[in-house]
Coordinates of C-alpha atoms in Angstrom, one line a residue:
X1 CA -18.4 -4.3 -7.8
X2 CA -22.0 -5.1 -8.6
X3 CA -20.9 -6.8 -11.8
X4 CA -19.5 -9.7 -9.8
X5 CA -23.1 -10.6 -8.9
X6 CA -24.1 -11.3 -12.5
X7 CA -22.3 -14.6 -12.5
X8 CA -20.3 -14.6 -9.2
X9 CA -17.1 -15.3 -11.1
X10 CA -15.6 -11.9 -12.0
X11 CA -15.9 -10.8 -15.6
X12 CA -13.5 -8.7 -17.7
X13 CA -15.2 -5.5 -16.4
X14 CA -14.3 -6.4 -12.8
X15 CA -10.7 -7.0 -13.7
X16 CA -10.6 -3.7 -15.6
X17 CA -12.0 -1.8 -12.7
X18 CA -9.4 -3.4 -10.3
X19 CA -6.6 -2.4 -12.7
X20 CA -7.9 1.2 -12.8
X21 CA -8.0 1.5 -9.0
X22 CA -4.6 -0.1 -8.6
X23 CA -3.0 2.4 -11.0
X24 CA -5.1 5.5 -10.0
X25 CA -3.7 8.3 -7.9
X26 CA -7.0 10.2 -7.6
X27 CA -8.5 10.3 -4.0
X28 CA -5.5 8.4 -2.5
X29 CA -3.5 9.9 0.3
X30 CA 0.1 8.7 0.8
X31 CA 0.8 7.4 4.3
X32 CA 4.3 5.8 3.7
X33 CA 7.0 6.3 1.1
X34 CA 10.4 4.8 1.7
X35 CA 12.9 2.6 -0.1
X36 CA 10.8 2.1 -3.3
X37 CA 7.7 1.2 -1.3
X38 CA 4.6 3.4 -0.9
X39 CA 1.3 2.9 1.0
X40 CA -1.8 4.9 0.4
X41 CA -5.3 5.1 2.0
X42 CA -8.3 6.3 0.1
X43 CA -9.4 9.8 1.1
X44 CA -12.3 9.2 3.4
X45 CA -15.6 11.0 2.7
X46 CA -16.4 14.0 5.0
X47 CA -17.7 12.7 8.3
X48 CA -20.4 14.0 10.6
X49 CA -19.7 17.3 12.5
X50 CA -19.4 15.3 15.8
X51 CA -16.1 14.0 14.6
X52 CA -16.4 10.2 15.1
X53 CA -13.0 9.0 16.3
X54 CA -13.5 5.6 14.5
X55 CA -12.8 5.3 10.8
X56 CA -15.4 4.4 8.2
X57 CA -16.5 0.8 8.0
X58 CA -15.0 0.1 4.6
X59 CA -11.2 0.6 4.5
X60 CA -9.3 1.0 1.2
X61 CA -5.6 0.6 1.3
X62 CA -3.1 0.3 -1.5
X63 CA 0.6 -0.7 -1.4
X64 CA 3.1 -0.7 -4.2
X65 CA 6.8 -1.6 -4.3
X66 CA 9.3 -1.8 -7.1
X67 CA 11.2 -5.1 -7.1
X68 CA 14.5 -5.0 -8.8
X69 CA 15.7 -8.6 -8.3
X70 CA 12.6 -10.9 -8.8
X71 CA 10.6 -11.5 -12.0
X72 CA 6.9 -10.8 -12.2
X73 CA 6.3 -14.5 -13.0
X74 CA 8.0 -15.6 -9.7
X75 CA 6.1 -13.1 -7.6
X76 CA 2.9 -14.4 -9.2
X77 CA 3.8 -17.9 -8.2
X78 CA 4.6 -16.8 -4.7
X79 CA 1.1 -15.4 -4.3
X80 CA -0.6 -18.6 -5.5
X81 CA 1.5 -21.2 -3.8
X82 CA -0.4 -22.1 -0.6
X83 CA 2.3 -24.5 0.6
X84 CA 5.0 -21.8 0.4
X85 CA 2.8 -19.2 2.1
X86 CA 3.1 -21.0 5.4
X87 CA 6.8 -20.2 5.3
X88 CA 6.6 -16.5 4.6
X89 CA 3.3 -15.0 5.8
X90 CA 3.9 -13.7 9.4
X91 CA 0.2 -13.0 10.1
X92 CA -1.4 -16.2 8.8
X93 CA -3.2 -18.5 11.3
X94 CA -4.7 -20.9 8.8
X95 CA -5.1 -21.1 5.0
X96 CA -6.5 -23.7 2.7
X97 CA -8.2 -24.1 -0.7
X98 CA -11.7 -25.4 -0.7
X99 CA -12.8 -26.0 -4.3
X100 CA -12.2 -25.1 -7.9
X101 CA -14.9 -23.1 -9.8
X102 CA -13.3 -22.7 -13.2
X103 CA -9.8 -23.0 -14.7
X104 CA -8.9 -19.6 -13.3
X105 CA -11.1 -19.3 -10.2
X106 CA -11.2 -21.1 -6.9
X107 CA -12.4 -20.5 -3.3
X108 CA -10.5 -20.7 -0.1
X109 CA -10.3 -19.9 3.6
X110 CA -7.8 -17.6 5.3
X111 CA -7.5 -16.4 8.9
X112 CA -4.9 -14.0 10.3
X113 CA -3.6 -12.4 13.4
X114 CA -4.7 -8.9 14.3
X115 CA -2.8 -6.4 16.6
X116 CA -3.7 -7.0 20.2
X117 CA -6.1 -6.4 21.9
X118 CA -8.3 -6.9 18.8
X119 CA -9.8 -10.3 17.8
X120 CA -8.3 -12.2 15.0
X121 CA -10.1 -12.2 11.6
X122 CA -11.0 -14.7 8.9
X123 CA -12.5 -14.7 5.4
X124 CA -13.9 -17.1 2.9
X125 CA -13.2 -15.8 -0.6
X126 CA -13.7 -16.5 -4.3
X127 CA -10.3 -15.9 -6.0
X128 CA -9.9 -15.3 -9.7
X129 CA -6.8 -14.6 -11.8
X130 CA -5.7 -13.4 -15.2
X131 CA -2.4 -13.5 -17.0
X132 CA -1.2 -11.5 -20.0
X133 CA 2.2 -11.1 -21.6
X134 CA 3.6 -8.8 -19.0
X135 CA 0.9 -8.5 -16.3
X136 CA -0.5 -10.8 -13.6
X137 CA -3.7 -10.0 -11.7
X138 CA -5.3 -11.9 -8.8
X139 CA -8.5 -10.6 -7.2
X140 CA -10.9 -11.9 -4.6
X141 CA -14.2 -11.2 -2.9
X142 CA -16.0 -12.7 0.1
X143 CA -18.5 -15.5 -0.5
X144 CA -20.8 -17.6 1.7
X145 CA -20.2 -21.3 1.8
X146 CA -22.6 -23.4 4.0
X147 CA -19.8 -25.6 5.3
X148 CA -17.6 -22.7 6.5
X149 CA -19.8 -20.4 8.7
X150 CA -18.3 -17.8 11.0
X151 CA -16.3 -19.2 13.9
X152 CA -17.0 -18.1 17.5
X153 CA -13.4 -17.2 18.3
X154 CA -12.8 -15.1 15.1
X155 CA -14.4 -12.1 13.5
X156 CA -15.6 -12.9 9.9
X157 CA -14.3 -10.0 7.8
X158 CA -15.5 -9.0 4.3
X159 CA -13.4 -8.6 1.2
X160 CA -15.3 -6.4 -1.2
X161 CA -12.5 -6.4 -3.8
X162 CA -8.9 -7.3 -2.8
X163 CA -6.1 -8.3 -5.0
X164 CA -2.7 -7.9 -6.6
X165 CA -1.4 -6.4 -9.9
X166 CA 2.1 -7.5 -10.8
X167 CA 3.6 -5.9 -13.9
X168 CA 6.9 -6.9 -15.4
X169 CA 9.5 -4.1 -15.7
X170 CA 12.3 -6.3 -17.1
X171 CA 13.3 -10.0 -17.1
X172 CA 14.0 -9.9 -13.3
X173 CA 12.1 -6.8 -12.1
X174 CA 8.5 -5.9 -11.5
X175 CA 6.0 -3.5 -10.0
X176 CA 4.0 -5.1 -7.3
X177 CA 0.7 -3.5 -6.2
X178 CA -1.7 -4.7 -3.5
X179 CA -5.1 -3.2 -3.1
X180 CA -7.7 -4.0 -0.5
X181 CA -11.2 -2.8 -0.2
X182 CA -12.5 -4.5 2.9
X183 CA -14.9 -4.3 5.9
X184 CA -13.0 -5.8 8.8
X185 CA -16.2 -5.7 10.9
X186 CA -16.2 -4.0 14.3
X187 CA -15.6 -0.3 15.0
X188 CA -11.9 -0.2 14.7
X189 CA -10.0 2.6 16.6
X190 CA -8.0 5.0 14.5
X191 CA -4.7 3.7 15.8
X192 CA -5.4 0.3 14.2
X193 CA -5.8 1.8 10.7
X194 CA -2.7 4.0 11.2
X195 CA -0.7 1.0 12.3
X196 CA -2.0 -1.1 9.3
X197 CA -0.9 1.6 6.8
X198 CA 2.3 2.8 8.4
X199 CA 3.8 -0.3 10.0
X200 CA 2.0 -3.6 9.1
X201 CA 1.6 -3.1 5.3
X202 CA 5.3 -2.2 4.7
X203 CA 6.3 -5.1 6.9
X204 CA 4.2 -7.5 4.9
X205 CA 5.5 -6.1 1.6
X206 CA 9.1 -6.7 2.8
X207 CA 8.1 -10.3 3.6
X208 CA 6.6 -10.9 0.2
X209 CA 9.7 -9.5 -1.5
X210 CA 12.0 -11.8 0.6
X211 CA 9.6 -14.7 -0.3
X212 CA 10.1 -13.9 -4.0
X213 CA 13.9 -13.9 -3.6
X214 CA 13.8 -17.4 -1.9
X215 CA 11.1 -19.0 -3.9
X216 CA 13.0 -20.4 -6.9
X217 CA 15.4 -22.4 -4.7
X218 CA 12.5 -23.6 -2.4
X219 CA 10.4 -24.6 -5.4
X220 CA 13.2 -26.7 -6.8
X221 CA 13.0 -28.9 -3.7
X222 CA 9.1 -28.9 -3.5
X223 CA 7.2 -30.3 -6.4
X224 CA 8.9 -28.0 -9.0
X225 CA 6.6 -28.9 -11.8
X226 CA 3.4 -28.5 -9.8
X227 CA 1.8 -25.1 -10.6
X228 CA -2.0 -25.6 -10.9
X229 CA -2.5 -21.9 -11.1
X230 CA -0.7 -22.0 -14.5
X231 CA -1.7 -25.6 -15.5
X232 CA -5.4 -26.2 -14.4
X233 CA -5.2 -29.8 -15.3
X234 CA -2.9 -30.3 -12.3
X235 CA -5.5 -29.2 -9.8
X236 CA -6.7 -31.9 -7.4
X237 CA -9.4 -29.6 -5.8
X238 CA -13.0 -30.8 -6.0
X239 CA -15.0 -28.9 -8.7
X240 CA -17.9 -26.8 -7.3
X241 CA -20.7 -25.2 -9.2
X242 CA -20.4 -21.4 -8.8
X243 CA -24.2 -21.2 -8.5
X244 CA -23.9 -22.8 -5.0
X245 CA -22.2 -19.7 -3.7
X246 CA -23.5 -16.3 -2.9
X247 CA -21.7 -13.0 -2.2
X248 CA -21.1 -12.5 1.5
X249 CA -22.9 -9.3 2.6
X250 CA -21.4 -7.3 5.5
X251 CA -24.7 -6.5 7.0
X252 CA -25.6 -10.2 7.5
X253 CA -22.7 -10.7 9.9
X254 CA -22.6 -9.8 13.6
X255 CA -20.8 -6.5 14.2
X256 CA -18.2 -6.8 17.0
X257 CA -17.7 -3.5 18.8
X258 CA -14.0 -3.1 19.5
X259 CA -14.2 0.7 19.8
X260 CA -13.6 0.3 23.5
X261 CA -10.0 -0.4 22.7
X262 CA -9.3 3.3 22.8
X263 CA -6.6 5.4 21.2
X264 CA -4.6 5.1 24.4
X265 CA -3.0 2.2 22.5
X266 CA -1.8 4.5 19.7
X267 CA 1.4 5.7 21.3
X268 CA 3.1 2.4 21.9
X269 CA 1.5 0.6 19.0
X270 CA 2.4 2.8 16.1
X271 CA 6.0 3.3 17.2
X272 CA 6.8 -0.4 16.6
X273 CA 8.0 0.3 13.0
X274 CA 11.0 -2.0 13.0

């Protein structure tokens, strides 16, 4: 991930590394595998003999589903379309684009609901994308913007490298992979990570799939020709010099201790798998 620092906008090596991780099976442990959907967590390094009940600070989770009734191009549009996201994303609190950095990079703000009793999180990220004949990639990482400091009522999380790899399998089918390497800040109890991998991630994937099924009809009624992620000249975002941004470091943010929310919660929290 250090290569991002060379020019802040990810280069080809960063995209290649993301693809490698998205497709790799080494050091990943399957936590969920049903109905063409699978969720893995990265095998954690060996912890101290004391057996810390809280999980490592940086969490890596990967989700993949095979979609048989929506094209890769449509799923890519769904991921980019901020107006549409308000209709399908069940965890979103607030989301907006801030500025454009290049024809295939922008920065934005996103905040989301966390399982109670944890505090909700937010991020400010630099997002970059790449399209080839049969493959679509979107990646992001956290950045600092002077006008968007951490808020008192939210925990500022860190995205080290998060994104999507959508590969066409046919004219109306695709493989959809989500990979997140993030520091949510705070010492999260084990039940939170279990719930994220076994309940929340599959639920979000189902929402994304449904969003893809409904998107073509919705888009016909909502600025059908407006797709600035495909046609940069359509963008109305202010242009920002990437040199004004810096990578957001986890150690520069206050760490919120949520470890007191003990594993007592685990029983009733993880059973909610509907």
